[in-house]
Amino acid sequence: MPVNKTSPAALDEYAAKRNFRETPEPAPAAERPHRQPVFVIQEHHATRLHYDFRLEADGVLKSWAVTNEPSLDPAVKRLAVRVEDHPLGYAGFSGTIPGGHYGAGEVHIWDRGTYENLDPDHSVAEGLDAGRLSFALHGERLNGRFSLVRMRGKGKGGGKENWLLIKGRDEFAKRSAATAKPAAPARRTTAKPWAESAGRPPAEVEVTNPGKVLFPDDGITKADVAAYYRKVADRLLPFLRDRPVTLERLPDGLGPGKPHFWQKNTPDSYPAWIPRVELETERGKPVKYVLVNDLPTLLFLVNQGALTFHPWLSRVGDLDRPDFVLFDLDPGPAAFADVVAVARKLHDELTAEGREAVVKTSGKTGLHVFVRWEDAGGYDAARAWALDVAGRVAAALPEVATVEIRKAKRGGRVYIDVLQNARGHHAVPPYVLRPVPGAPVSTPLRWSELRADLDPKRFTLRTVPPRLARQKQDPIAAILPTG
């Protein structure tokens, strides 16, 4: 991607107002534009608290000072005063502007992400000239359609332009207490005391920007991903339902420099019908995990750029007790034939104990072996048992298997990892996509299919649905909990 050749004049006003020897704000510089334009909102504790709203366009950040916190209520119109363009580097700025300097005070990032121009006939620059911008935000707090509309005339003193920031009416819109009309209480369903959702999910979930390419090497679009998850939902959802889920989101798909992040906390901007459970982290911080209990929730999250879903091994009914025990066979530099050999030996050990085990591809280079956990005890007991089994397998295959945690001491052997069997840790469930080229799928196998020449890359978004249509029985269904 070429370095931005922004005209120095575009940032003259920004530079003239600042002494970069004394302020930590970034000086104007030639910078690479992002593949997908970004937005940022900075909470600015200056003389008066306000929120700086910035959109990337033409190599700079077009900027407005919004007088109050941006709202998800379409009835609330926020005054946004147009200010000077800022350099792209300002999108990551957070810090203290010293007293006596322009904009002195604390600056914190309130929200950030990417955005799309929703006007196909006009660029952002043309929209600025015309006095109207329509765009969709993909952030942590703000999502969906917004507009910036210029008001007639100038602001006080005839200098700066006054605009209005307005939320569009879509599935992300929320009525605030100040504007909502009195109504009957929303129907609330509760999975457990700390799990909640409100209202009913929609019959259909719209896939926005369906033509966006998410797997560029394979030409796979957002619509293709949504269609895949719709096809496998009946098999996937039993492994997600009532389990806290961490989302692996790539809203702009695969590619260098594109956003790729893990989301545990469910933003308040998500619709109220999305079920969630509030739990505390080890540090005591509350986190609202999403519960992917139905098809609308699954498709809504896919529309937000979630490509992979990582659930806990336990359910909200008893979060301290796993339903499954996971043996994660990590090849490192070892050949896949070695992974197969370790999986087969593990299967023999488990069968000798009278336990039914199932195997699936990880979706990358390894294999996962699952066993239903029905013994007394919770995660600690399950992990101790799994470590004992893994140790026996490693002792039987010392040349190809190990339980050594440190990579440097594995000696190119397959690592039998059982440490994910812990409260708060998550696993890769069957039938999810993995965010790597080829759009591979974590796919359950029959033990008879597990051969040294098996190529795990053959199981993809395109090949798995026909495979499932041919199967009379799901190979992994046997370990689903009965209760």
XYZ file of C-alpha atoms in Angstrom:
483
model
C 0.000 0.000 0.000
C 1.518 3.365 -0.948
C 2.465 5.887 1.702
C -0.045 8.711 1.943
C 1.080 11.821 0.051
C -1.141 14.207 2.008
C -0.647 17.826 1.000
C 1.038 19.697 3.871
C -1.688 22.313 3.597
C -4.284 19.782 4.765
C -2.738 19.785 8.250
C -1.476 23.384 8.392
C -4.132 24.492 10.872
C -3.504 21.450 13.057
C 0.265 22.106 13.100
C -0.107 25.872 13.675
C -2.076 25.284 16.897
C 0.494 22.947 18.505
C 4.074 22.960 19.778
C 5.191 19.371 19.193
C 8.253 19.823 21.415
C 5.907 20.133 24.394
C 2.706 18.255 23.526
C 2.610 14.447 23.156
C 0.192 14.725 20.228
C 1.527 13.299 16.951
C 3.079 15.722 14.488
C 1.927 15.644 10.831
C 3.723 12.885 8.937
C 3.414 10.822 5.770
C 1.425 7.729 6.793
C -0.081 4.681 5.136
C -3.870 4.802 4.886
C -5.722 1.836 6.363
C -7.142 -0.804 4.043
C -10.542 -0.153 5.611
C -10.993 3.438 6.791
C -11.032 3.841 10.554
C -12.986 5.963 12.964
C -12.125 6.958 16.502
C -13.986 8.791 19.275
C -11.839 10.371 21.973
C -13.222 11.463 25.322
C -11.603 14.845 25.824
C -11.528 16.397 29.305
C -10.645 19.922 28.196
C -12.211 23.155 29.528
C -15.491 21.363 28.867
C -15.868 17.622 28.483
C -16.623 16.710 24.882
C -16.118 13.811 22.473
C -13.864 14.186 19.430
C -15.358 12.219 16.514
C -12.947 11.442 13.676
C -13.345 9.677 10.302
C -10.426 8.709 8.078
C -10.705 10.227 4.602
C -8.240 11.577 2.042
C -5.226 10.694 4.185
C -6.345 12.590 7.308
C -8.890 12.311 10.092
C -11.895 14.554 9.417
C -12.875 15.778 12.871
C -15.806 17.107 14.897
C -16.140 18.057 18.566
C -19.368 16.443 19.808
C -20.806 18.228 22.807
C -22.186 15.109 24.541
C -21.566 11.378 24.496
C -22.710 9.898 21.157
C -26.099 8.208 21.437
C -27.681 5.069 19.990
C -31.107 6.731 20.168
C -32.252 7.986 16.723
C -34.336 10.644 18.467
C -31.229 12.229 20.012
C -29.304 14.635 17.766
C -25.849 15.549 19.040
C -24.281 18.888 18.121
C -20.953 18.234 16.348
C -18.712 21.240 15.671
C -16.371 20.778 12.714
C -12.730 21.291 13.700
C -9.413 21.073 11.873
C -8.261 17.854 10.180
C -5.958 15.656 12.282
C -3.167 13.286 11.132
C -3.913 9.579 10.880
C -1.584 8.923 13.802
C -4.035 10.723 16.083
C -6.365 7.706 15.873
C -4.192 5.967 18.469
C -3.558 8.990 20.685
C -4.382 8.830 24.362
C -2.661 10.998 26.944
C -2.401 14.412 28.607
C -2.148 17.658 26.649
C -0.189 20.026 28.936
C -1.800 23.073 30.501
C -1.487 26.252 28.487
C -1.618 24.353 25.205
C -4.460 24.096 22.716
C -6.966 21.510 23.951
C -5.213 21.063 27.304
C -6.555 18.128 29.318
C -6.879 14.357 29.415
C -7.687 12.455 26.212
C -8.911 8.833 26.297
C -10.112 6.605 23.465
C -13.855 6.087 23.977
C -14.498 3.954 20.882
C -12.760 2.969 17.679
C -13.105 0.643 14.737
C -13.721 0.804 11.000
C -16.505 2.377 8.965
C -18.148 2.224 5.541
C -19.379 5.120 3.428
C -23.040 4.268 2.703
C -23.372 6.738 -0.160
C -22.188 4.835 -3.252
C -22.401 7.900 -5.476
C -20.340 10.319 -3.395
C -16.974 10.208 -1.661
C -16.565 11.451 1.903
C -15.044 14.676 0.556
C -18.072 15.209 -1.685
C -20.382 14.483 1.234
C -18.581 17.102 3.305
C -19.064 19.652 0.553
C -22.728 18.713 0.207
C -23.299 18.852 3.960
C -24.350 15.246 4.554
C -22.454 12.028 5.335
C -24.037 8.604 5.781
C -21.887 5.785 7.110
C -21.923 2.527 9.079
C -19.684 2.206 12.130
C -18.138 -1.082 13.259
C -16.852 -0.286 16.727
C -16.860 -1.656 20.245
C -19.536 0.733 21.544
C -21.124 2.099 18.375
C -22.366 -0.020 15.500
C -24.724 0.510 12.589
C -25.855 3.479 10.524
C -25.138 7.118 11.436
C -25.398 10.440 9.652
C -23.622 13.759 9.990
C -25.776 16.630 8.706
C -24.533 20.223 8.426
C -26.788 22.879 9.898
C -27.483 26.101 8.045
C -25.162 29.009 8.688
C -22.070 29.003 10.868
C -21.498 28.602 14.563
C -21.057 31.429 16.993
C -18.671 34.038 15.594
C -19.267 32.838 12.060
C -16.264 30.517 12.147
C -16.801 26.781 12.550
C -19.510 24.670 10.950
C -22.173 23.135 13.164
C -23.286 19.622 12.268
C -25.636 17.092 13.859
C -24.589 13.508 14.607
C -27.676 11.253 14.291
C -28.101 7.513 14.803
C -29.932 5.671 12.019
C -32.919 3.422 12.698
C -31.551 -0.120 12.507
C -31.083 -3.171 14.722
C -28.450 -1.334 16.790
C -30.721 1.598 17.655
C -31.849 1.995 21.260
C -34.361 4.321 22.846
C -32.988 6.264 25.783
C -34.940 6.725 28.981
C -35.395 10.395 28.147
C -37.143 9.784 24.826
C -38.807 6.385 25.228
C -42.560 6.391 25.669
C -44.005 4.509 28.666
C -44.599 0.904 27.710
C -45.270 -2.459 29.208
C -42.172 -4.099 30.671
C -40.159 -6.035 28.107
C -40.482 -9.787 28.263
C -37.360 -11.072 30.012
C -36.100 -14.607 29.920
C -33.416 -15.783 32.302
C -31.179 -18.754 31.681
C -29.735 -18.555 35.196
C -29.683 -15.832 37.895
C -26.836 -14.021 36.175
C -27.764 -14.759 32.564
C -30.175 -12.426 30.806
C -31.807 -11.433 27.554
C -34.777 -9.229 26.807
C -37.301 -9.533 24.018
C -37.524 -12.057 21.244
C -34.984 -12.464 18.468
C -36.069 -11.461 14.957
C -37.264 -14.090 12.502
C -34.525 -13.026 10.077
C -31.153 -11.333 10.559
C -30.020 -9.107 7.709
C -26.478 -9.626 6.444
C -25.115 -6.183 5.671
C -22.492 -5.687 2.966
C -22.859 -9.332 1.828
C -20.362 -8.932 -1.002
C -17.472 -8.000 1.298
C -14.638 -10.465 0.687
C -13.476 -12.011 3.979
C -11.129 -14.708 2.631
C -9.415 -12.895 -0.271
C -7.313 -15.860 -1.411
C -10.469 -17.923 -1.824
C -13.011 -15.302 -2.952
C -15.226 -16.129 0.044
C -17.617 -13.332 0.980
C -19.514 -12.371 4.086
C -22.658 -13.832 2.513
C -20.826 -17.151 2.006
C -19.776 -17.234 5.666
C -23.315 -16.483 6.856
C -24.735 -19.164 4.541
C -22.231 -21.689 5.882
C -23.126 -21.013 9.523
C -26.815 -21.241 8.685
C -26.232 -24.710 7.182
C -24.256 -26.080 10.149
C -26.211 -24.334 12.932
C -28.113 -27.443 14.005
C -24.833 -29.258 14.627
C -22.868 -26.322 16.028
C -25.381 -24.753 18.418
C -25.488 -27.704 20.885
C -21.787 -27.057 21.528
C -22.354 -23.306 22.077
C -25.675 -23.149 23.903
C -25.535 -21.782 27.487
C -21.736 -21.522 27.399
C -19.869 -18.213 27.807
C -18.326 -17.520 24.399
C -15.331 -15.474 23.338
C -15.626 -14.177 19.772
C -12.745 -14.056 17.325
C -13.669 -11.106 15.128
C -12.221 -10.055 11.782
C -14.802 -7.487 10.571
C -12.859 -6.756 7.381
C -11.674 -10.303 6.795
C -8.168 -11.700 6.484
C -5.251 -9.547 5.421
C -2.220 -7.643 6.729
C -3.180 -4.631 8.811
C -6.852 -5.567 9.042
C -8.450 -5.682 12.517
C -8.304 -9.103 14.198
C -9.302 -9.202 17.846
C -10.869 -11.336 20.573
C -14.061 -10.084 22.186
C -15.201 -11.319 25.585
C -17.401 -8.439 26.723
C -20.695 -7.922 24.883
C -21.150 -4.229 23.958
C -24.257 -2.477 25.291
C -24.966 -1.484 21.687
C -25.867 -5.087 20.799
C -29.634 -5.726 20.692
C -31.308 -6.575 24.002
C -32.471 -9.951 22.691
C -28.871 -11.167 22.511
C -28.488 -13.335 25.662
C -25.456 -12.710 27.835
C -24.069 -13.772 31.200
C -22.152 -11.483 33.554
C -19.128 -13.061 35.229
C -16.101 -11.740 37.036
C -12.550 -12.215 35.805
C -9.800 -13.367 38.152
C -9.097 -9.679 38.808
C -12.711 -9.023 39.758
C -13.650 -7.157 36.578
C -17.223 -7.862 35.363
C -17.491 -9.258 31.838
C -20.731 -9.869 29.947
C -20.108 -12.946 27.816
C -22.462 -13.632 24.930
C -24.506 -16.858 24.962
C -24.959 -18.194 21.443
C -28.205 -20.047 22.072
C -30.038 -19.722 18.760
C -29.669 -19.099 15.046
C -30.505 -15.347 15.109
C -27.774 -14.720 17.695
C -25.296 -16.794 15.688
C -26.035 -14.900 12.458
C -26.046 -11.503 14.157
C -22.535 -12.161 15.488
C -21.375 -13.409 12.083
C -22.668 -10.131 10.646
C -20.440 -8.340 13.186
C -17.401 -10.098 11.761
C -17.176 -13.058 14.141
C -15.520 -15.880 12.208
C -14.735 -18.254 15.087
C -16.591 -18.951 18.336
C -14.657 -20.106 21.425
C -16.960 -21.472 24.183
C -16.179 -22.639 27.701
C -16.227 -26.372 28.381
C -18.927 -25.815 31.042
C -22.424 -24.345 30.965
C -24.033 -21.572 33.006
C -25.887 -24.130 35.122
C -22.599 -25.274 36.677
C -19.642 -23.247 35.470
C -17.204 -25.061 37.765
C -17.884 -28.450 36.184
C -16.943 -29.175 32.546
C -19.091 -31.302 30.265
C -16.071 -32.377 28.248
C -12.370 -33.016 28.660
C -10.171 -31.818 25.792
C -6.885 -33.337 24.620
C -5.344 -30.813 22.216
C -2.701 -32.462 20.048
C -0.364 -29.685 18.928
C 2.116 -30.841 16.271
C 4.456 -27.870 16.274
C 7.005 -28.871 13.601
C 6.004 -32.564 13.732
C 4.433 -34.323 10.750
C 0.676 -34.791 10.722
C 1.281 -38.570 10.601
C 2.778 -38.251 14.092
C -0.343 -36.431 15.293
C -2.439 -39.301 13.952
C -0.261 -41.847 15.739
C -0.627 -40.005 19.048
C -4.403 -39.674 18.590
C -4.746 -43.388 17.912
C -2.702 -44.313 20.997
C -4.798 -41.896 23.069
C -7.949 -43.548 21.710
C -6.614 -46.944 22.815
C -5.919 -45.666 26.342
C -9.369 -44.131 26.671
C -11.115 -47.190 25.265
C -9.256 -49.366 27.799
C -10.772 -47.170 30.529
C -14.234 -47.670 29.073
C -14.538 -44.089 27.860
C -15.981 -43.041 24.534
C -13.776 -40.547 22.732
C -14.344 -38.541 19.569
C -11.803 -36.851 17.334
C -11.927 -33.782 15.122
C -9.519 -31.633 13.179
C -8.540 -28.415 14.925
C -9.154 -26.512 11.703
C -5.434 -25.797 11.481
C -2.652 -28.392 11.823
C -3.619 -30.423 14.882
C -6.288 -32.744 16.230
C -8.669 -32.488 19.185
C -9.873 -35.497 21.146
C -12.945 -34.987 23.359
C -14.314 -37.183 26.148
C -17.513 -36.586 28.089
C -16.730 -35.811 31.746
C -19.053 -37.742 34.042
C -16.782 -38.335 37.052
C -17.061 -36.596 40.409
C -15.249 -33.299 40.678
C -14.871 -30.195 38.562
C -12.145 -28.738 36.387
C -9.268 -29.599 38.737
C -10.243 -33.271 38.868
C -10.828 -33.416 35.116
C -7.475 -31.795 34.341
C -5.583 -34.075 36.760
C -7.150 -37.163 35.164
C -6.388 -35.877 31.650
C -2.775 -35.147 32.562
C -2.378 -38.703 33.869
C -3.757 -40.146 30.615
C -1.577 -37.816 28.522
C 1.489 -38.872 30.541
C 0.812 -42.536 29.836
C 0.497 -41.863 26.101
C 3.720 -39.826 26.062
C 5.536 -42.602 27.933
C 4.311 -45.152 25.389
C 5.413 -42.978 22.432
C 8.498 -41.139 23.749
C 9.846 -40.421 20.265
C 6.749 -38.605 18.988
C 4.723 -37.401 22.018
C 5.358 -35.170 25.035
C 3.571 -33.347 27.855
C 6.423 -30.828 28.143
C 4.985 -27.303 28.440
C 8.144 -25.536 27.260
C 8.394 -25.492 23.473
C 12.184 -25.480 23.509
C 12.215 -28.862 25.259
C 9.616 -30.646 23.124
C 12.209 -31.748 20.608
C 9.862 -31.592 17.613
C 7.373 -33.957 19.257
C 3.578 -33.655 19.382
C 2.492 -31.806 22.524
C -0.507 -33.315 24.332
C -2.036 -30.184 25.865
C -4.653 -30.638 28.605
C -4.204 -27.262 30.318
C -7.253 -25.774 28.575
C -9.368 -27.847 30.970
C -9.749 -24.965 33.406
C -12.521 -22.570 34.403
C -12.502 -19.502 32.198
C -10.530 -21.153 29.406
C -12.194 -21.859 26.092
C -11.978 -24.390 23.288
C -12.566 -24.620 19.559
C -15.923 -26.364 19.037
C -16.758 -28.568 16.049
C -17.939 -26.976 12.794
C -16.481 -23.486 13.307
C -14.396 -21.759 10.661
C -10.801 -20.854 11.403
C -9.510 -17.459 10.228
C -6.721 -18.656 7.941
C -6.547 -18.907 4.135
C -8.650 -21.707 2.719
C -11.493 -21.171 5.229
C -10.806 -24.493 6.992
C -13.376 -25.991 9.353
C -12.830 -27.855 12.629
C -14.398 -31.114 11.477
C -15.439 -34.253 13.432
C -14.065 -37.500 12.025
C -14.840 -41.173 12.336
C -11.898 -43.006 13.868
C -11.720 -45.092 10.698
C -10.973 -41.901 8.718
C -7.935 -41.078 10.828
C -5.076 -42.199 8.612
C -1.502 -40.985 8.254
C -2.213 -39.607 4.786
C -5.272 -37.590 5.865
C -5.099 -33.933 4.781
C -6.951 -31.743 7.325
C -6.969 -28.861 4.822
C -9.581 -30.673 2.735
C -12.310 -29.791 5.244
C -13.417 -26.265 4.338
C -16.399 -23.949 4.155
C -17.128 -25.344 0.695
C -16.541 -29.059 1.335
C -18.020 -29.610 4.799
C -21.741 -28.942 4.047
C -21.865 -31.624 1.292
C -20.035 -33.988 3.657
C -22.650 -33.427 6.352
C -25.468 -34.006 3.864
C -24.017 -37.447 3.120
C -23.661 -38.456 6.774
C -26.368 -40.458 8.480
C -25.010 -39.646 11.950
C -22.872 -36.878 13.413
C -19.619 -38.519 14.627
C -19.350 -36.141 17.585
C -22.957 -36.166 18.778
C -22.266 -39.073 21.129
C -20.462 -36.862 23.655
C -23.143 -34.193 23.942
C -24.401 -33.877 27.532
C -27.774 -35.475 28.108
C -28.920 -33.035 30.781
